[in-house]
mmCIF file of C-alpha atoms and ligand atoms in Angstrom:
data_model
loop_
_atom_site.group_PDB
_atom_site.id
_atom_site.type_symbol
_atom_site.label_atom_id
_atom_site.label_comp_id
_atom_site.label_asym_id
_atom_site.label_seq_id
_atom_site.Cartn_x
_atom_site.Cartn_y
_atom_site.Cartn_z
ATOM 1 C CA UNK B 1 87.584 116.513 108.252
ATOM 2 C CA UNK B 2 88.941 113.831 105.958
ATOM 3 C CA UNK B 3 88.781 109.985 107.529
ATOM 4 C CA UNK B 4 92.200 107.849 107.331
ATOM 5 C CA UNK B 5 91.164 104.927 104.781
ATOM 6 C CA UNK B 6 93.492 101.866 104.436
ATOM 7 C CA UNK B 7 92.865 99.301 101.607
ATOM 8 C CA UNK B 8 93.689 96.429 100.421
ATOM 9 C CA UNK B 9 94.035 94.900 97.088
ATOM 10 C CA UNK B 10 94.712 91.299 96.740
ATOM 11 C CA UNK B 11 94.616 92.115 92.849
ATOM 12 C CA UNK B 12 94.589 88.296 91.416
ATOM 13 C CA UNK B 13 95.390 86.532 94.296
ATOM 14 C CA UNK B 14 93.066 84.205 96.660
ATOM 15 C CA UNK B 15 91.367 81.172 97.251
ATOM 16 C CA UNK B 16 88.023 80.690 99.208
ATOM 17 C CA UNK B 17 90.206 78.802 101.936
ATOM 18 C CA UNK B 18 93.279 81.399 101.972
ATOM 19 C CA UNK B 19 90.435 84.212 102.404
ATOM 20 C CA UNK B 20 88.802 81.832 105.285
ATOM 21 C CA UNK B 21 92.393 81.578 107.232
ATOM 22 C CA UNK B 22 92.642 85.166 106.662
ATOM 23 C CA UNK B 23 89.984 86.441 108.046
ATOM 24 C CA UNK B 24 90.221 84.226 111.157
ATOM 25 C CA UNK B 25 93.302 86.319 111.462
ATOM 26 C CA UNK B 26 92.737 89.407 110.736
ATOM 27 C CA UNK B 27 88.869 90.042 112.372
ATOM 28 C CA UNK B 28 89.557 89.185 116.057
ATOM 29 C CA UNK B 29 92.866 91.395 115.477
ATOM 30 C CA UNK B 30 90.410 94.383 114.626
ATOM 31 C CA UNK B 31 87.187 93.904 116.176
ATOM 32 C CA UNK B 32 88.118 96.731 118.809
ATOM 33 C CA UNK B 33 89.705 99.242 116.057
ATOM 34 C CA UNK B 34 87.425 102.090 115.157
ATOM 35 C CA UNK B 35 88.795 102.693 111.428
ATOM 36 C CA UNK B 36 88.310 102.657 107.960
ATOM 37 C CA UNK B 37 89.532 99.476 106.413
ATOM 38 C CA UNK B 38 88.916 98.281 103.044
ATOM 39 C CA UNK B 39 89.635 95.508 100.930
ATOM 40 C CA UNK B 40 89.325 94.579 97.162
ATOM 41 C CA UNK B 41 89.218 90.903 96.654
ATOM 42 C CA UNK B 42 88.777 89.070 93.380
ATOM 43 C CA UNK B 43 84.977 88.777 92.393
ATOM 44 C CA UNK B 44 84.744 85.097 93.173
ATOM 45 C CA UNK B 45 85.305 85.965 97.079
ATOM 46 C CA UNK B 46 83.145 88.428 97.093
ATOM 47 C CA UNK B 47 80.263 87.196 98.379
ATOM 48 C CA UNK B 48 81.738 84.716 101.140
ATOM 49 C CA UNK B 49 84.217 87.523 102.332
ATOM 50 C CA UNK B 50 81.618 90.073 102.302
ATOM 51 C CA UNK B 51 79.381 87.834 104.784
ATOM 52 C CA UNK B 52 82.214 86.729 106.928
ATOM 53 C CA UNK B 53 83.068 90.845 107.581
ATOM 54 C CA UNK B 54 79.441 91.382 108.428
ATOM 55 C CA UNK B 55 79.866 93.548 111.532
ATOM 56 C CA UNK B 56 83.169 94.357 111.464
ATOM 57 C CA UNK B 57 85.216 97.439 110.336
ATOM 58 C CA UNK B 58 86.166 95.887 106.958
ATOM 59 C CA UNK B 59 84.194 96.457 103.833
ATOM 60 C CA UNK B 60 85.105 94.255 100.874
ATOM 61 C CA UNK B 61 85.043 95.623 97.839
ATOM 62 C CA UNK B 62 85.907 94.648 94.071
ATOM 63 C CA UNK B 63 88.845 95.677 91.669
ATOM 64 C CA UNK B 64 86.634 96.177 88.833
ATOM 65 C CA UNK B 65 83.461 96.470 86.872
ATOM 66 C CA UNK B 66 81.880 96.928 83.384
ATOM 67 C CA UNK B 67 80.251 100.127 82.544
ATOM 68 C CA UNK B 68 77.922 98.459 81.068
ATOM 69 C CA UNK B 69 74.333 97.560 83.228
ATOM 70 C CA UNK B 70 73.601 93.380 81.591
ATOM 71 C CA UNK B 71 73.429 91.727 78.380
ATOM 72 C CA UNK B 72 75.928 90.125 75.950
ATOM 73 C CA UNK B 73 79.233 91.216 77.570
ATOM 74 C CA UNK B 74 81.159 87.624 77.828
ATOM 75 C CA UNK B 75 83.615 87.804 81.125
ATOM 76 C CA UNK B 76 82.025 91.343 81.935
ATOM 77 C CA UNK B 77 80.977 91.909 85.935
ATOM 78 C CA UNK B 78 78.230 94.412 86.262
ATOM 79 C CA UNK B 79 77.930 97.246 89.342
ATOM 80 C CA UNK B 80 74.503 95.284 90.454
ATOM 81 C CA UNK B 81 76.255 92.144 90.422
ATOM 82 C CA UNK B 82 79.072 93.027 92.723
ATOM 83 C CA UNK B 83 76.602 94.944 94.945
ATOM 84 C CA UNK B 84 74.463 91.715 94.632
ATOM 85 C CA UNK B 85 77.816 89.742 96.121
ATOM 86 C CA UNK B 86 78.064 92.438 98.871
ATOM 87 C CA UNK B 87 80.428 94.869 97.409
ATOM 88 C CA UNK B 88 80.423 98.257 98.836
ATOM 89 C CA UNK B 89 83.562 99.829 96.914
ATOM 90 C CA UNK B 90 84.665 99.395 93.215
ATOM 91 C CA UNK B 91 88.551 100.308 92.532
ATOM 92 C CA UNK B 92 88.211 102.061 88.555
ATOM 93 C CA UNK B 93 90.967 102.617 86.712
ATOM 94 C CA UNK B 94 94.126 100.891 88.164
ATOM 95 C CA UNK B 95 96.822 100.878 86.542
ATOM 96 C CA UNK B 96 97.395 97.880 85.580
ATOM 97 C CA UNK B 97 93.836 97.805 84.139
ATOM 98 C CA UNK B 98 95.197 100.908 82.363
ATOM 99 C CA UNK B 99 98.335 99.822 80.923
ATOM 100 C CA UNK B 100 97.363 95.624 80.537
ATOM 101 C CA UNK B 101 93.436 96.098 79.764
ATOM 102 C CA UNK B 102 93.859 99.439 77.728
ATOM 103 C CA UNK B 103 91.110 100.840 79.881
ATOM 104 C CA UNK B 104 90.912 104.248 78.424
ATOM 105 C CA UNK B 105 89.782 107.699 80.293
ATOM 106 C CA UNK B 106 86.497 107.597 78.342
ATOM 107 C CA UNK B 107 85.740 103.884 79.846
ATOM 108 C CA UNK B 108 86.797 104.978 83.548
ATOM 109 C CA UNK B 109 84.437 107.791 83.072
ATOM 110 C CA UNK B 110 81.601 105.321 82.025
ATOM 111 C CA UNK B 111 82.499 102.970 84.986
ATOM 112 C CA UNK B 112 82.516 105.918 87.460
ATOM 113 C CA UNK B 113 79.057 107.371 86.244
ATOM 114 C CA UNK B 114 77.577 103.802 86.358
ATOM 115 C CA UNK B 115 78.980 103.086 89.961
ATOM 116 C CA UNK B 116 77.855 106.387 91.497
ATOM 117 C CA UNK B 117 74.336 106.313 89.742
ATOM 118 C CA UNK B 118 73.822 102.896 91.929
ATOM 119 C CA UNK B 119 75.601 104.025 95.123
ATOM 120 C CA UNK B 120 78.486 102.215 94.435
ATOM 121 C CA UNK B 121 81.746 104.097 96.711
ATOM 122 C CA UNK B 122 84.711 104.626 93.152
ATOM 123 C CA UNK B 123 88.366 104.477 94.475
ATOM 124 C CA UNK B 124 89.570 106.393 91.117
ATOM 125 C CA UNK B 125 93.426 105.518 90.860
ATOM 126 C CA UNK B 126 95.766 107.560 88.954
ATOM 127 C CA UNK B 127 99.353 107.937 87.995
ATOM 128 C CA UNK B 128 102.110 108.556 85.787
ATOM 129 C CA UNK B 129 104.571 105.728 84.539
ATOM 130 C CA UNK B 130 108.303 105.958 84.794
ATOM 131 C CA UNK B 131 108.616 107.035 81.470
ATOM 132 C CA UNK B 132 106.386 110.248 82.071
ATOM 133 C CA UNK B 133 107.987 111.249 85.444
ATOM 134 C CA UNK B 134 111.146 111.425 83.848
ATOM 135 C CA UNK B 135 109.909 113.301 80.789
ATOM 136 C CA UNK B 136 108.500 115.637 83.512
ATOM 137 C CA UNK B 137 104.993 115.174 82.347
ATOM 138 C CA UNK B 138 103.934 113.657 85.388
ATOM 139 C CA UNK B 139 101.413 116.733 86.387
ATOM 140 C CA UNK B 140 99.878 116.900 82.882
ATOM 141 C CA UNK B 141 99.259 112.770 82.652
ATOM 142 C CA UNK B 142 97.825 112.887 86.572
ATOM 143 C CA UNK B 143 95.259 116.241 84.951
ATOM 144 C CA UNK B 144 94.115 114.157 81.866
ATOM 145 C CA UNK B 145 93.209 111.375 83.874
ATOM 146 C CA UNK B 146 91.551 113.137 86.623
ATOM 147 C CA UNK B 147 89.486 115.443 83.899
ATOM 148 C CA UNK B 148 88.706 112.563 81.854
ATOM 149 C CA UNK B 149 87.474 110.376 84.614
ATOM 150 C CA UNK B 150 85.719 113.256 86.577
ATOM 151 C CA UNK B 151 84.579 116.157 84.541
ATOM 152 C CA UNK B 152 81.085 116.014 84.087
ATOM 153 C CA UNK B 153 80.169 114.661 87.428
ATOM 154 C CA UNK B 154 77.968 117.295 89.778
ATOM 155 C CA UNK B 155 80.019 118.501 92.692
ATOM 156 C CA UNK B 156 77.417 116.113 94.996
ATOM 157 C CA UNK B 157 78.843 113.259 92.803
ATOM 158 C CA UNK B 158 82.501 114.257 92.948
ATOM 159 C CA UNK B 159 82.290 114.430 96.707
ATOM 160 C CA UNK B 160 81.380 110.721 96.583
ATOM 161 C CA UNK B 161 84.987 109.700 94.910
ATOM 162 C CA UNK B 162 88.044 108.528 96.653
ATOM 163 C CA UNK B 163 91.255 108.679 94.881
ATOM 164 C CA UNK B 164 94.349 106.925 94.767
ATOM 165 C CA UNK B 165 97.313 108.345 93.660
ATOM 166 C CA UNK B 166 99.750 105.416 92.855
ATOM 167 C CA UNK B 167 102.453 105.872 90.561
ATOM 168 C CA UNK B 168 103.113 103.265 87.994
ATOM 169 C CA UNK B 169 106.721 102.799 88.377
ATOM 170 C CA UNK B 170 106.170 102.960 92.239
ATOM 171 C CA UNK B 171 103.083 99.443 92.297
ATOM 172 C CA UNK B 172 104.353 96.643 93.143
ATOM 173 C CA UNK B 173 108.470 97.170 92.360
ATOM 174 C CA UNK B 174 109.524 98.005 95.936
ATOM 175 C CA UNK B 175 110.503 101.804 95.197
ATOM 176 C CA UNK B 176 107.755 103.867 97.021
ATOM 177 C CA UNK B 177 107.722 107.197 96.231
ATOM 178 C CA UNK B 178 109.260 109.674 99.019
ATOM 179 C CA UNK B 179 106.620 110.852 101.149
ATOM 180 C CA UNK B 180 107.544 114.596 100.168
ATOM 181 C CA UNK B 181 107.217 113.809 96.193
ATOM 182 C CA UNK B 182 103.590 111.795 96.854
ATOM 183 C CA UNK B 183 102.159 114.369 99.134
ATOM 184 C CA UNK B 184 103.165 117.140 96.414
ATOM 185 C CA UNK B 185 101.686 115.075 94.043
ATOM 186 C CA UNK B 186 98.632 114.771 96.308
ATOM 187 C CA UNK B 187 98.177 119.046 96.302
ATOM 188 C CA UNK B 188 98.525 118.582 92.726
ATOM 189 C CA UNK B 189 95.166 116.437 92.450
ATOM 190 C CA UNK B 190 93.657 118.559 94.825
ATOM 191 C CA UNK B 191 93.947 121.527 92.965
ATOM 192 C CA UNK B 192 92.804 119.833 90.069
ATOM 193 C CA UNK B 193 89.756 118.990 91.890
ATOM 194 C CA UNK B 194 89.593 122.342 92.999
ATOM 195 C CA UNK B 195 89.709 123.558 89.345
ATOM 196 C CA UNK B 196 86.743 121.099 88.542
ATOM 197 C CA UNK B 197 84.532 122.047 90.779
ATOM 198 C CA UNK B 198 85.208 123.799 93.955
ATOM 199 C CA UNK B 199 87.729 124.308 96.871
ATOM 200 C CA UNK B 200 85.075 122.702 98.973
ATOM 201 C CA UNK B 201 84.581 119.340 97.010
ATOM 202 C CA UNK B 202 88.193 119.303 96.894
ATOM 203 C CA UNK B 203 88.845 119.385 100.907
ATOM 204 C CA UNK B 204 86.117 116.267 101.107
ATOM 205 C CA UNK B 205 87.882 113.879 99.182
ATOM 206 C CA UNK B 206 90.223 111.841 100.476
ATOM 207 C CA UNK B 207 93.294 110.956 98.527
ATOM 208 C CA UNK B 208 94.982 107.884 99.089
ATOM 209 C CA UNK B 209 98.828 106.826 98.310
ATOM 210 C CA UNK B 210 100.203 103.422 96.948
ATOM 211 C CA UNK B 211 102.716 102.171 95.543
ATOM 212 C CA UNK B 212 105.176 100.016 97.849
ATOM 213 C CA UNK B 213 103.586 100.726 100.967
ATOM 214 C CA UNK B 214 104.857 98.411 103.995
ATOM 215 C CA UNK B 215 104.381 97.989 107.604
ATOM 216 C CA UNK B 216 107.698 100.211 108.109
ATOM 217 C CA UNK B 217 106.875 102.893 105.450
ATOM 218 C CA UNK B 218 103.037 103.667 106.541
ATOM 219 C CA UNK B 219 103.459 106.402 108.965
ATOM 220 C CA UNK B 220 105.560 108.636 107.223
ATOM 221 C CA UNK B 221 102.931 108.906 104.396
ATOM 222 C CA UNK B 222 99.872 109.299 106.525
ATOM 223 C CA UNK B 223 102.029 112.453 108.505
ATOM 224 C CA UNK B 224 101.830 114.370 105.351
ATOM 225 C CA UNK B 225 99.032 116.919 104.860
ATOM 226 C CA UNK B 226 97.467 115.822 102.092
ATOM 227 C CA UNK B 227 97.486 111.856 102.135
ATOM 228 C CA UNK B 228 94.308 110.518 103.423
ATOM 229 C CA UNK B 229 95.249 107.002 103.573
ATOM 230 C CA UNK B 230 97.048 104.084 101.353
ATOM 231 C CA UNK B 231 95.866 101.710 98.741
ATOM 232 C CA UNK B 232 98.067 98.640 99.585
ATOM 233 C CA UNK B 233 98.566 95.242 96.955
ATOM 234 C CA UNK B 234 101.265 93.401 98.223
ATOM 235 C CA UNK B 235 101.696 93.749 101.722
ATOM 236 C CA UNK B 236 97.877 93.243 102.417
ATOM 237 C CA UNK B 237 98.221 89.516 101.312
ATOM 238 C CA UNK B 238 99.736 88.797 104.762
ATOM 239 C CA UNK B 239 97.170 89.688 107.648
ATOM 240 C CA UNK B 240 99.975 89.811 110.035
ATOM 241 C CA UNK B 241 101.969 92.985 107.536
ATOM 242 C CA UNK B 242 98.054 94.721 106.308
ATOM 243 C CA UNK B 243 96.934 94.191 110.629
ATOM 244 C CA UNK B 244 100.506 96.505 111.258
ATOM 245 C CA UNK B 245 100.175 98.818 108.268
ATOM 246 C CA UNK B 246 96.157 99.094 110.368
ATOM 247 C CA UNK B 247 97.609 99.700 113.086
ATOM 248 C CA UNK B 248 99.908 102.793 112.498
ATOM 249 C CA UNK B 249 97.213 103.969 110.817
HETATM 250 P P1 PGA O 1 101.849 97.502 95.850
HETATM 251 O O1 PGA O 1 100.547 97.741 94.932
HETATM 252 O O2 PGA O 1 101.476 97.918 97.253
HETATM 253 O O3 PGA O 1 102.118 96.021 95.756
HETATM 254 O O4 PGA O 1 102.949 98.342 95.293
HETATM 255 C C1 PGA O 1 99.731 98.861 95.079
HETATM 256 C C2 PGA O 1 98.554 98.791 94.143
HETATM 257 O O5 PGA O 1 98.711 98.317 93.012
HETATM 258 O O6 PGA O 1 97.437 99.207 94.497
#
């Protein structure tokens, strides 16, 4: 059976002292809850956050990574060093890493070996822009990422992955997909995954939704078969709207 994940990502947003208030918020709020909450924070909170969570349900987790292990890489975080700061997830491949980084498949591939060969949980996001739902190539766009990020990886590897489906035109614009549309979408990736390696591999991982998910919105996603959970940017800045969107979860 698949476990209901909610995360957060506070994409480039906190200070040390907004993550302090936070917390004092949000802990207390869960310290009874028995479920799986996540949440990506910019790698300079990292290690503070990921101390202050110490035995709670949370697990902080970066947005990010190189694929590359040290060296001369200027601005480049590598998997040690966020595991170093006390990450225990890496999101790969958002898409706004996609579309303003020009993160390719072949790099998200690189970034997903590297973080599984160290232990490092992937949240692999994909999803089609406006442009290429309305072209109707959603299906096709959603199979090239998920065989260029994935194929290659043993089926003990691929059962290690969480993905995300978010649709581009969906992040961060208010218009969340219908719950119908994302958990079709969701079969879709399943069957992909069931394509690259087995029907088995395919039932393990979870598949999360995001894209304009609020407080109000949250339960009629996680009703549908095959959404797992939500990946959730804006409305996990407030503790009060992330501690609701927790608990309907
Ligand atoms: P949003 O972002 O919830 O603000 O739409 C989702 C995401 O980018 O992960």
């Amino acid at each position: 059976m698949r476990q209901t994940l909610i995360a957060g990502n506070w994409k480039m947003n906190g200070t040390l002292s907004q993550a302090e208030k936070y917390l004092e918020t949000l802990l207390p709020q869960i310290s009874s809850l028995n479920k799986n909450i996540l949440l990506a924070v910019p790698f300079t909170l990292l290690s503070t956050m990921s101390q202050r969570v110490k035995g709670s349900s949370l697990k902080i987790g970066a947005q990010n990574m190189s694929d590359q292990d040290m060296g001369a890489f200027t601005g480049e975080i590598s998997c040690s060093m966020i595991q170093d700061a006390g990450a225990r997830f890496v999101i790969l491949g958002h898409s706004e890493r996609r579309h303003l980084q020009q993160e390719t498949d072949e790099l998200i591939h690189k970034k997903l070996m590297k973080a599984i060969s160290l232990h490092m949980q992937p949240i692999l996001c994909v999803g089609e822009t406006l442009q290429e739902k309305e072209s109707g190539e959603a299906e096709k766009v959603l199979h090239k990422q998920l065989q260029g990020a994935l194929e290659g990886l043993s089926s003990e590897e691929a059962s290690r992955v969480v993905l995300a489906y978010e649709p581009v035109w969906a992040i961060g614009t208010g218009v969340n997909a219908t719950p119908e549309l994302a958990d079709a979408m969701h079969k879709f990736c399943r069957n992909v995954l069931c394509e690259l390696f087995s029907k088995e591999i395919a039932e393990l991982v979870p598949i999360l939704y995001g894209g304009s998910v609020k407080p109000d919105n949250i339960t009629s996603f996680l009703q549908k078969e095959h959404i797992d959970g939500a990946l959730i940017g804006g409305a996990s800045l407030d503790p009060l709207s992330f501690l609701r969107i927790i608990q309907s979860s």
